[in-house]
Amino acid sequence: PMKNSELCIEKLKCAFPFIKSNIAFKALAHVILRAKQINSEFYPIIIDHIGVGGSVLRSKDVGDIDIVVVSSNRPEYASEWEQFKKLLRENFIPLWKLLSLTRDKSG
């Protein structure tokens, strides 16, 4: 069976035949699958649109891949995220010490 990324790449190739770069398709598939993951989980944003531009639309050999992601807020999660950020700020020093201890013991 095909993996999600392979299936996504095949769909992208059918939908956008003018894109010739396999690397671009892999990058787009990665971004799309991550966006689906973000949209299905508890985040204060939702990914609304994904776009691509630049040399990837003109050439098979690309130096970079210009991907644009448009998101919007999820007001239903805003207060819980604010509480989470406040808790992190209030406990930053103890958390940092714990991380430092863990890092020092593993190295």
XYZ file of N, CA and C in Angstrom:
321
model
N 0.824 -1.203 0.000
C 0.000 0.000 0.000
C 0.872 1.272 0.000
N 0.346 2.317 -0.604
C 1.069 3.590 -0.667
C 0.992 4.308 0.677
N 2.084 4.999 1.022
C 2.087 5.837 2.208
C 1.297 7.101 1.902
N 0.883 7.798 2.965
C 0.135 9.036 2.791
C 0.884 10.033 1.931
N 2.200 10.158 2.170
C 2.978 11.129 1.404
C 3.033 10.752 -0.077
N 3.159 9.467 -0.379
C 3.197 9.023 -1.781
C 1.859 9.272 -2.467
N 0.782 9.013 -1.766
C -0.553 9.247 -2.311
C -0.776 10.741 -2.540
N -0.344 11.549 -1.602
C -0.459 12.995 -1.728
C 0.344 13.499 -2.926
N 1.548 12.993 -3.104
C 2.386 13.388 -4.246
C 1.702 13.024 -5.561
N 1.140 11.839 -5.640
C 0.457 11.422 -6.876
C -0.723 12.343 -7.173
N -1.490 12.709 -6.158
C -2.624 13.624 -6.352
C -2.135 14.999 -6.800
N -1.046 15.471 -6.188
C -0.491 16.769 -6.567
C -0.014 16.768 -8.015
N 0.636 15.684 -8.439
C 1.121 15.594 -9.824
C -0.037 15.651 -10.813
N -1.154 15.057 -10.466
C -2.328 15.101 -11.345
C -2.955 16.500 -11.351
N -3.007 17.124 -10.190
C -3.650 18.429 -10.076
C -2.806 19.569 -10.647
N -1.479 19.426 -10.596
C -0.575 20.501 -11.010
C 0.483 19.972 -11.990
N 0.073 19.605 -13.204
C 1.030 19.029 -14.163
C 2.109 20.013 -14.621
N 1.897 21.294 -14.403
C 2.886 22.297 -14.814
C 4.081 22.363 -13.873
N 3.962 21.763 -12.684
C 5.106 21.668 -11.769
C 5.897 20.433 -12.184
N 7.181 20.613 -12.460
C 8.013 19.517 -12.980
C 8.976 18.937 -11.945
N 9.158 19.610 -10.836
C 10.162 19.204 -9.854
C 9.599 18.199 -8.845
N 10.224 17.015 -8.790
C 9.813 16.020 -7.799
C 10.087 16.491 -6.377
N 11.153 17.250 -6.201
C 11.470 17.786 -4.868
C 10.364 18.726 -4.415
N 9.838 19.516 -5.335
C 8.742 20.428 -4.999
C 7.511 19.650 -4.569
N 7.201 18.571 -5.262
C 6.048 17.757 -4.883
C 6.240 17.147 -3.494
N 7.453 16.696 -3.210
C 7.723 16.137 -1.872
C 7.553 17.194 -0.795
N 8.058 18.403 -1.064
C 7.938 19.493 -0.090
C 6.475 19.877 0.117
N 5.739 20.000 -0.972
C 4.318 20.337 -0.860
C 3.542 19.257 -0.116
N 3.824 18.011 -0.416
C 3.150 16.915 0.278
C 3.433 16.976 1.774
N 4.681 17.248 2.132
C 5.043 17.357 3.543
C 4.245 18.474 4.216
N 4.193 19.638 3.576
C 3.473 20.776 4.156
C 1.978 20.464 4.269
N 1.411 19.851 3.258
C -0.015 19.516 3.285
C -0.328 18.530 4.404
N 0.495 17.498 4.538
C 0.245 16.501 5.591
C 0.415 17.109 6.983
N 1.396 17.993 7.160
C 1.571 18.680 8.454
C 0.388 19.608 8.726
N -0.118 20.282 7.690
C -1.279 21.157 7.851
C -2.500 20.346 8.283
N -2.681 19.188 7.674
C -3.797 18.319 8.077
C -3.659 17.904 9.538
N -2.434 17.608 9.948
C -2.187 17.228 11.340
C -2.505 18.395 12.271
N -2.016 19.576 11.946
C -2.280 20.762 12.768
C -3.776 21.021 12.850
N -4.463 20.934 11.725
C -5.897 21.206 11.701
C -6.708 20.189 12.489
N -6.175 18.997 12.673
C -6.918 17.959 13.391
C -6.589 17.928 14.882
N -5.615 18.736 15.300
C -5.203 18.721 16.704
C -5.552 20.037 17.395
N -5.132 20.143 18.628
C -5.478 21.263 19.492
C -4.445 22.385 19.349
N -4.623 23.229 18.339
C -3.763 24.386 18.129
C -4.627 25.630 18.014
N -4.065 26.793 18.350
C -4.869 28.017 18.313
C -5.057 28.573 16.902
N -4.511 27.887 15.893
C -4.679 28.309 14.501
C -5.185 27.141 13.672
N -5.673 27.470 12.491
C -6.053 26.465 11.504
C -5.426 26.897 10.179
N -4.910 25.953 9.428
C -4.315 26.241 8.129
C -5.453 26.297 7.112
N -5.592 27.459 6.478
C -6.678 27.667 5.520
C -6.258 27.412 4.080
N -5.056 27.873 3.713
C -4.604 27.773 2.323
C -3.108 27.487 2.285
N -2.703 26.783 1.246
C -1.290 26.531 0.980
C -1.054 26.881 -0.486
N -0.009 27.665 -0.734
C 0.307 28.054 -2.094
C 1.778 27.862 -2.387
N 2.115 27.865 -3.649
C 3.493 27.703 -4.076
C 3.764 28.728 -5.175
N 4.992 29.208 -5.225
C 5.341 30.193 -6.246
C 6.817 30.136 -6.563
N 7.265 31.059 -7.399
C 8.676 31.168 -7.729
C 9.110 30.208 -8.813
N 10.391 29.847 -8.759
C 11.006 29.054 -9.821
C 10.386 27.667 -9.973
N 9.763 27.174 -8.941
C 9.155 25.838 -9.013
C 8.060 25.792 -10.088
N 7.502 26.955 -10.413
C 6.468 27.014 -11.443
C 7.051 27.146 -12.852
N 8.367 27.381 -12.930
C 8.994 27.622 -14.231
C 10.017 26.575 -14.638
N 10.547 25.830 -13.679
C 11.705 25.002 -13.972
C 11.650 23.676 -13.225
N 12.335 22.684 -13.781
C 12.471 21.399 -13.103
C 13.561 21.468 -12.035
N 14.608 22.267 -12.313
C 15.706 22.442 -11.366
C 15.446 23.703 -10.551
N 15.156 23.529 -9.261
C 14.826 24.669 -8.414
C 15.859 24.802 -7.302
N 16.177 26.037 -6.953
C 17.111 26.283 -5.862
C 16.416 26.262 -4.516
N 15.214 26.786 -4.512
C 14.422 26.770 -3.286
C 12.954 26.628 -3.673
N 12.131 26.356 -2.692
C 10.707 26.161 -2.939
C 9.969 27.192 -2.102
N 9.279 28.102 -2.786
C 8.538 29.164 -2.108
C 7.124 28.674 -1.814
N 6.886 28.361 -0.542
C 5.574 27.881 -0.113
C 4.979 28.919 0.821
N 3.715 29.234 0.587
C 2.990 30.192 1.419
C 1.888 29.434 2.149
N 1.801 29.671 3.449
C 0.759 29.055 4.256
C -0.057 30.177 4.888
N -1.367 30.120 4.698
C -2.267 31.122 5.271
C -3.060 30.447 6.384
N -3.047 31.082 7.534
C -3.764 30.506 8.672
C -4.710 31.545 9.264
N -5.604 31.063 10.099
C -6.488 31.953 10.842
C -6.592 31.434 12.276
N -7.057 32.296 13.147
C -7.174 31.946 14.562
C -8.374 31.049 14.807
N -8.253 30.252 15.837
C -9.366 29.442 16.325
C -9.780 30.044 17.668
N -10.749 30.924 17.660
C -11.124 31.598 18.907
C -11.552 30.642 20.011
N -12.074 29.478 19.643
C -12.540 28.530 20.655
C -11.407 27.967 21.511
N -10.153 28.074 21.024
C -9.010 27.582 21.786
C -8.193 28.700 22.420
N -8.540 29.939 22.161
C -7.710 31.076 22.568
C -7.486 31.142 24.078
N -8.515 31.003 24.877
C -8.329 31.167 26.322
C -7.471 30.048 26.912
N -7.634 28.825 26.425
C -6.817 27.723 26.938
C -5.347 27.899 26.553
N -5.083 28.405 25.341
C -3.700 28.659 24.937
C -3.096 29.794 25.748
N -3.879 30.812 26.045
C -3.378 31.915 26.873
C -3.034 31.407 28.274
N -3.872 30.538 28.827
C -3.580 29.941 30.133
C -2.302 29.111 30.073
N -2.133 28.349 29.014
C -0.940 27.527 28.829
C 0.313 28.403 28.761
N 0.265 29.476 27.967
C 1.417 30.374 27.848
C 1.721 31.058 29.178
N 0.695 31.437 29.917
C 0.895 32.056 31.230
C 1.574 31.073 32.174
N 1.126 29.844 32.168
C 1.724 28.808 33.009
C 3.186 28.582 32.645
N 3.497 28.560 31.365
C 4.895 28.419 30.930
C 5.747 29.591 31.411
N 5.223 30.812 31.257
C 5.978 31.993 31.713
C 6.224 31.948 33.213
N 5.210 31.559 33.967
C 5.330 31.509 35.424
C 6.303 30.435 35.891
N 6.456 29.392 35.106
C 7.297 28.262 35.510
C 8.539 28.100 34.654
N 8.928 29.162 33.970
C 10.058 29.071 33.054
C 11.346 28.656 33.764
N 11.674 29.293 34.865
C 12.944 29.009 35.557
C 12.989 27.572 36.079
N 11.949 27.108 36.781
C 12.003 25.700 37.220
C 12.078 24.714 36.040
N 11.352 25.009 34.961
C 11.415 24.125 33.792
C 12.802 24.142 33.164
N 13.409 25.326 33.078
C 14.755 25.444 32.506
C 15.760 24.665 33.357
N 15.644 24.766 34.680
C 16.550 24.029 35.568
C 16.392 22.521 35.361
N 15.152 22.077 35.245
C 14.896 20.660 35.026
C 15.507 20.197 33.697
N 15.302 20.982 32.649
C 15.898 20.639 31.354
C 17.418 20.629 31.424
N 17.990 21.588 32.132
C 19.453 21.651 32.276
C 19.980 20.433 33.010
N 19.300 20.044 34.081
C 19.702 18.852 34.831
C 19.656 17.607 33.947
N 18.594 17.481 33.206
C 18.424 16.326 32.321
C 19.520 16.307 31.258
N 19.780 17.458 30.666
C 20.817 17.552 29.632
C 22.195 17.227 30.215
N 22.505 17.764 31.402
C 23.815 17.540 32.025
C 24.029 16.066 32.369
N 22.977 15.382 32.780
C 23.114 13.968 33.157
C 23.225 13.058 31.943
N 22.669 13.474 30.818
C 22.733 12.620 29.625
C 24.014 12.816 28.833
N 24.731 13.934 29.076
C 25.945 14.210 28.290
C 27.134 13.883 29.053
